[in-house]
């Protein structure tokens, strides 16, 4: 059972000085745990990383360890007071995007995304309060899942943050869900899945090239028979959730305007999911920005609405911009439909692999 863990540690030693995904690596503890793990457990000997210095104490990490997985280290997150510096701070310095070292990997689950993208671990824990799993997943070209708010325990008192996972594939994310949920029931996927596509959710201003990459990915899903695009009875758009999210995150009493925006968006999303089980959007309106900062475009513009509403959402790799930056396609499902969401993503992966072969 030590082979996979030893390989992960060797890869971390070789790659992390350049990528700086980890803040701590637990070599001896990981190898000892791998030597003594019960081989009958579902994730026996599977190495994984945890987000940030406190990630090992999370509910998800405990469930993964109980399933036989082996934590090998904790990953970089932004430093205190640097909410926009989403690149993380690894033990060797600033965490970088594995595709473009001059660009951020996204945050706040920065190091987790880099560790998975570089093949240092097959999966890593994350948490998502505004897009903190989905954005780094999109910008590092891996799969990322934000679970339904409240499905798993979270220390966030505002209720915005939800546990999540970054993984090489939806299949590995499915293994995560099976082990961290008290009850998991795989939902059969009937193809094609009716889906609504929105490039901007009615208010965002996506980079034209990012939008084109995402639309091409959606067209491939349609051509492969994975989804069938449908038009809702009424044109679908959300109210910009920015001020509502900031109000809730501020921790004060929710102002009337913020409550009204939240309630109206919930009503519109309930209506949409009453007609179709899947919503497709870009994960971010922009490509990975440089380490100097994000500029005027919020990378969270298309993600934080679903932290307010509580819906599960995933990022799947959609392709690359001409300058070599990964782009993510966001899949959103109804509350509690996490297993179905991962099942749809897994079906899409299998169909893509068949086409490539």
Coordinates of C-alpha atoms in Angstrom, one line a residue:
X1 CA 0.0 0.0 0.0
X2 CA 3.0 2.3 0.2
X3 CA 3.7 2.5 -3.5
X4 CA 1.2 5.1 -4.4
X5 CA 2.0 7.3 -1.4
X6 CA 5.8 7.0 -2.1
X7 CA 5.2 8.0 -5.7
X8 CA 3.2 11.0 -4.7
X9 CA 5.8 12.1 -2.2
X10 CA 8.6 11.7 -4.8
X11 CA 6.6 13.8 -7.3
X12 CA 6.0 16.5 -4.7
X13 CA 9.7 16.6 -3.9
X14 CA 10.5 17.0 -7.6
X15 CA 7.8 19.5 -8.6
X16 CA 6.9 21.5 -5.6
X17 CA 10.0 23.7 -5.5
X18 CA 8.8 25.1 -8.8
X19 CA 5.0 25.1 -8.3
X20 CA 4.9 25.8 -4.5
X21 CA 1.6 24.0 -4.0
X22 CA 2.3 22.8 -0.4
X23 CA 2.9 24.5 2.9
X24 CA 3.6 21.2 4.7
X25 CA 4.5 17.7 3.5
X26 CA 4.1 14.8 6.0
X27 CA 6.5 12.3 4.5
X28 CA 7.1 10.0 7.5
X29 CA 3.6 10.1 8.8
X30 CA 2.1 9.4 5.3
X31 CA 4.4 6.4 4.7
X32 CA 3.7 5.0 8.1
X33 CA -0.1 5.4 7.6
X34 CA 0.2 3.7 4.2
X35 CA 2.1 0.7 5.7
X36 CA -0.6 0.1 8.3
X37 CA -3.8 0.9 6.4
X38 CA -6.5 -1.7 6.1
X39 CA -6.4 -3.0 2.5
X40 CA -10.1 -3.7 2.6
X41 CA -11.1 0.0 2.8
X42 CA -12.4 1.6 -0.4
X43 CA -9.6 4.2 -0.6
X44 CA -6.8 2.2 0.9
X45 CA -3.5 3.8 0.2
X46 CA -4.8 6.6 -2.0
X47 CA -2.8 9.8 -1.4
X48 CA -4.6 13.1 -1.0
X49 CA -3.9 16.7 0.1
X50 CA -5.8 18.9 2.4
X51 CA -6.5 22.6 1.9
X52 CA -4.7 25.0 4.2
X53 CA -3.1 24.6 7.6
X54 CA -6.4 23.5 9.3
X55 CA -7.6 21.2 6.5
X56 CA -6.6 18.0 8.2
X57 CA -9.2 18.8 10.9
X58 CA -12.0 19.1 8.4
X59 CA -14.9 16.7 8.4
X60 CA -14.1 15.6 4.8
X61 CA -10.5 14.8 5.7
X62 CA -11.6 12.7 8.6
X63 CA -14.0 10.7 6.4
X64 CA -11.3 10.2 3.7
X65 CA -8.9 8.9 6.3
X66 CA -11.5 6.6 7.7
X67 CA -11.9 5.2 4.2
X68 CA -8.2 4.4 4.0
X69 CA -6.9 7.5 2.1
X70 CA -3.6 8.9 3.2
X71 CA -3.0 12.6 3.7
X72 CA 0.4 13.6 2.4
X73 CA 0.4 17.4 3.1
X74 CA -1.5 20.7 3.4
X75 CA -1.8 23.0 0.5
X76 CA -1.3 26.8 0.0
X77 CA -4.0 29.4 0.4
X78 CA -3.9 33.2 0.2
X79 CA -2.2 34.9 3.1
X80 CA -4.2 36.9 5.7
X81 CA -5.6 40.2 4.4
X82 CA -4.8 39.3 0.8
X83 CA -8.3 38.3 -0.4
X84 CA -7.5 39.2 -4.0
X85 CA -4.1 37.6 -4.1
X86 CA -5.5 34.2 -5.0
X87 CA -2.2 32.5 -5.8
X88 CA -1.6 31.0 -2.4
X89 CA 1.7 31.1 -0.5
X90 CA 3.6 27.8 -0.6
X91 CA 6.5 26.7 1.6
X92 CA 8.9 27.6 -1.3
X93 CA 7.2 30.9 -2.1
X94 CA 4.3 32.1 -4.3
X95 CA 2.1 29.3 -5.8
X96 CA 2.0 29.5 -9.6
X97 CA -0.3 28.2 -12.3
X98 CA 1.1 24.9 -13.7
X99 CA 0.2 26.0 -17.2
X100 CA 1.5 29.6 -17.0
X101 CA 3.9 30.4 -14.2
X102 CA 3.2 34.1 -14.8
X103 CA -0.5 33.6 -13.9
X104 CA -2.4 32.8 -10.7
X105 CA -3.8 29.3 -10.2
X106 CA -6.9 30.9 -8.7
X107 CA -8.1 30.7 -5.1
X108 CA -8.5 30.2 -2.4
X109 CA -8.0 26.4 -2.9
X110 CA -4.9 27.4 -4.9
X111 CA -2.4 24.8 -3.8
X112 CA -5.0 22.0 -3.9
X113 CA -5.7 22.7 -7.6
X114 CA -2.0 22.9 -8.5
X115 CA -1.2 19.7 -6.6
X116 CA -3.9 17.8 -8.5
X117 CA -3.1 19.5 -11.9
X118 CA 0.5 18.5 -11.6
X119 CA -0.2 14.9 -10.7
X120 CA 1.2 15.2 -7.2
X121 CA -2.0 13.8 -5.8
X122 CA -5.2 12.4 -7.4
X123 CA -7.5 14.5 -5.2
X124 CA -7.4 17.3 -2.6
X125 CA -9.9 18.8 -0.3
X126 CA -11.2 22.4 -0.8
X127 CA -13.9 24.7 0.4
X128 CA -15.9 27.1 -1.6
X129 CA -17.5 30.3 -0.3
X130 CA -17.6 32.3 -3.6
X131 CA -15.9 30.0 -6.1
X132 CA -12.9 28.9 -4.2
X133 CA -13.0 25.4 -5.5
X134 CA -14.4 26.0 -9.0
X135 CA -12.2 28.9 -10.0
X136 CA -8.8 27.2 -9.3
X137 CA -10.2 24.0 -10.8
X138 CA -11.1 26.0 -14.0
X139 CA -7.8 27.9 -14.2
X140 CA -5.7 24.7 -13.5
X141 CA -7.6 22.4 -15.8
X142 CA -9.0 19.9 -13.3
X143 CA -12.4 18.8 -12.0
X144 CA -13.8 20.8 -9.0
X145 CA -17.0 20.3 -7.1
X146 CA -18.8 22.6 -4.6
X147 CA -21.3 20.5 -2.7
X148 CA -24.8 21.6 -1.8
X149 CA -24.5 24.1 1.0
X150 CA -25.2 22.3 4.4
X151 CA -24.7 18.8 2.9
X152 CA -21.4 18.5 4.8
X153 CA -20.4 20.3 8.0
X154 CA -18.7 23.7 7.5
X155 CA -17.2 26.1 10.0
X156 CA -18.5 29.1 8.0
X157 CA -21.1 30.8 10.1
X158 CA -22.5 32.8 7.2
X159 CA -23.5 29.6 5.4
X160 CA -21.9 30.6 2.2
X161 CA -19.0 28.2 2.2
X162 CA -19.4 24.6 1.4
X163 CA -17.0 21.6 1.4
X164 CA -15.6 20.6 -2.0
X165 CA -13.0 18.5 -3.8
X166 CA -10.5 19.0 -6.6
X167 CA -9.7 15.9 -8.6
X168 CA -8.2 14.7 -11.8
X169 CA -11.6 13.5 -12.9
X170 CA -15.2 13.3 -12.0
X171 CA -14.7 9.6 -11.3
X172 CA -12.3 10.4 -8.4
X173 CA -14.7 13.1 -7.2
X174 CA -17.4 10.4 -7.1
X175 CA -15.1 8.3 -4.9
X176 CA -14.8 11.3 -2.6
X177 CA -18.6 11.8 -2.4
X178 CA -19.2 8.1 -1.7
X179 CA -16.8 8.2 1.3
X180 CA -17.7 11.6 2.8
X181 CA -21.5 11.4 2.6
X182 CA -23.3 9.4 5.2
X183 CA -25.5 7.9 2.4
X184 CA -24.6 8.0 -1.3
X185 CA -26.8 6.7 -4.0
X186 CA -25.6 6.8 -7.6
X187 CA -28.2 8.3 -9.8
X188 CA -28.6 6.9 -13.3
X189 CA -28.0 9.4 -16.1
X190 CA -30.6 9.4 -18.9
X191 CA -29.1 11.0 -22.0
X192 CA -29.4 13.5 -23.4
X193 CA -29.7 15.6 -20.2
X194 CA -31.9 18.7 -20.8
X195 CA -29.8 21.8 -20.0
X196 CA -30.0 25.6 -20.2
X197 CA -26.9 27.5 -21.3
X198 CA -26.2 31.0 -20.1
X199 CA -22.9 32.7 -21.0
X200 CA -23.4 35.6 -18.6
X201 CA -26.3 34.8 -16.2
X202 CA -27.8 38.1 -17.3
X203 CA -25.2 40.4 -15.8
X204 CA -21.6 39.3 -16.2
X205 CA -19.2 40.5 -19.0
X206 CA -17.2 37.4 -20.0
X207 CA -14.0 37.7 -22.0
X208 CA -15.0 36.9 -25.6
X209 CA -12.4 34.2 -26.0
X210 CA -13.3 32.5 -22.7
X211 CA -17.0 32.6 -23.8
X212 CA -16.0 31.0 -27.2
X213 CA -14.1 28.2 -25.5
X214 CA -17.0 27.4 -23.2
X215 CA -19.5 27.5 -26.0
X216 CA -17.4 25.1 -28.0
X217 CA -17.3 22.7 -25.1
X218 CA -21.1 22.9 -24.8
X219 CA -21.5 22.2 -28.5
X220 CA -19.3 19.1 -28.1
X221 CA -21.5 17.9 -25.3
X222 CA -24.6 18.4 -27.5
X223 CA -22.9 16.7 -30.5
X224 CA -21.9 13.7 -28.3
X225 CA -25.5 13.3 -27.1
X226 CA -24.7 14.2 -23.5
X227 CA -26.9 17.3 -23.2
X228 CA -29.8 18.7 -25.1
X229 CA -30.1 22.5 -24.9
X230 CA -33.6 23.7 -24.1
X231 CA -35.0 27.2 -23.8
X232 CA -36.9 28.0 -20.6
X233 CA -40.4 29.3 -20.9
X234 CA -39.2 32.7 -19.8
X235 CA -35.7 34.1 -20.7
X236 CA -33.4 33.1 -17.9
X237 CA -31.3 35.7 -16.0
X238 CA -30.2 36.3 -12.5
X239 CA -29.8 39.6 -10.6
X240 CA -26.2 40.4 -10.0
X241 CA -25.5 38.9 -6.5
X242 CA -22.4 40.9 -5.8
X243 CA -23.8 43.3 -3.1
X244 CA -26.0 40.5 -1.6
X245 CA -22.9 38.2 -1.2
X246 CA -20.8 41.0 0.3
X247 CA -23.6 41.9 2.7
X248 CA -23.9 38.3 3.9
X249 CA -20.2 37.8 4.1
X250 CA -19.9 41.0 6.2
X251 CA -21.7 39.1 9.0
X252 CA -24.1 41.9 9.8
X253 CA -27.9 41.8 9.5
X254 CA -28.9 41.1 6.0
X255 CA -30.2 44.3 4.4
X256 CA -33.6 44.4 2.8
X257 CA -32.1 44.8 -0.7
X258 CA -29.7 41.9 -0.2
X259 CA -32.6 39.7 1.0
X260 CA -34.7 40.7 -1.9
X261 CA -32.0 39.9 -4.5
X262 CA -31.3 36.5 -2.8
X263 CA -35.0 35.6 -2.7
X264 CA -35.6 36.6 -6.3
X265 CA -32.6 34.7 -7.6
X266 CA -33.8 31.6 -5.6
X267 CA -37.2 32.0 -7.2
X268 CA -35.7 32.2 -10.7
X269 CA -33.4 29.2 -10.1
X270 CA -36.3 27.1 -8.7
X271 CA -38.2 27.9 -11.9
X272 CA -35.3 26.9 -14.1
X273 CA -34.6 23.6 -12.3
X274 CA -38.3 22.9 -12.5
X275 CA -37.9 22.8 -16.3
X276 CA -34.4 21.4 -16.7
X277 CA -32.0 19.5 -14.4
X278 CA -28.8 21.3 -15.5
X279 CA -27.5 24.8 -16.0
X280 CA -24.3 25.4 -18.0
X281 CA -22.2 28.6 -17.7
X282 CA -18.5 29.6 -17.8
X283 CA -16.9 29.2 -14.4
X284 CA -15.2 32.6 -14.7
X285 CA -15.7 35.5 -17.0
X286 CA -11.9 35.9 -17.3
X287 CA -8.8 33.9 -17.9
X288 CA -6.2 33.5 -15.1
X289 CA -4.8 36.9 -14.3
X290 CA -1.2 37.8 -13.5
X291 CA 0.3 37.8 -10.0
X292 CA -0.1 41.6 -9.8
X293 CA -3.9 41.2 -9.2
X294 CA -7.2 40.7 -10.9
X295 CA -8.0 44.2 -12.3
X296 CA -11.6 45.3 -12.5
X297 CA -13.1 42.0 -13.6
X298 CA -14.4 39.8 -10.7
X299 CA -13.4 36.1 -11.3
X300 CA -16.3 35.3 -8.9
X301 CA -19.0 36.9 -11.0
X302 CA -20.4 33.6 -12.3
X303 CA -19.8 31.5 -9.2
X304 CA -20.9 33.3 -6.0
X305 CA -24.6 33.3 -7.0
X306 CA -24.6 29.6 -6.2
X307 CA -23.0 30.1 -2.8
X308 CA -25.9 32.3 -1.9
X309 CA -28.5 29.9 -3.4
X310 CA -26.8 26.8 -2.1
X311 CA -26.9 24.8 -5.3
X312 CA -24.1 22.2 -6.1
X313 CA -21.8 23.3 -8.9
X314 CA -18.9 21.8 -10.7
X315 CA -16.1 23.0 -12.9
X316 CA -15.0 20.7 -15.8
X317 CA -12.2 21.4 -18.2
X318 CA -13.5 23.1 -21.3
X319 CA -10.3 23.8 -23.3
X320 CA -7.7 26.5 -23.6
X321 CA -7.4 30.1 -24.8
X322 CA -4.9 30.9 -27.5
X323 CA -2.4 32.0 -24.9
X324 CA -2.4 28.6 -23.2
X325 CA -4.8 29.3 -20.2
X326 CA -7.3 26.6 -19.1
X327 CA -11.0 27.5 -19.1
X328 CA -13.7 25.8 -17.1
X329 CA -17.3 25.0 -17.9
X330 CA -19.6 25.3 -14.9
X331 CA -22.3 22.7 -14.3
X332 CA -25.0 23.6 -11.8
X333 CA -27.8 21.2 -10.5
X334 CA -30.7 21.4 -8.1
X335 CA -30.0 21.4 -4.4
X336 CA -29.1 17.9 -3.2
X337 CA -28.5 16.6 -6.7
X338 CA -24.7 16.3 -6.1
X339 CA -24.5 12.6 -7.1
X340 CA -26.5 13.3 -10.3
X341 CA -24.2 16.3 -11.1
X342 CA -21.0 14.2 -10.7
X343 CA -22.7 11.4 -12.7
X344 CA -23.4 13.7 -15.7
X345 CA -19.8 15.0 -15.5
X346 CA -18.4 11.4 -15.4
X347 CA -20.6 10.4 -18.4
X348 CA -19.2 13.4 -20.3
X349 CA -15.7 12.4 -19.5
X350 CA -16.2 8.9 -20.7
X351 CA -17.7 10.1 -24.0
X352 CA -14.9 12.6 -24.5
X353 CA -12.4 9.8 -23.9
X354 CA -14.1 7.6 -26.5
X355 CA -14.1 10.4 -29.1
X356 CA -10.3 11.0 -28.5
X357 CA -9.5 7.3 -28.8

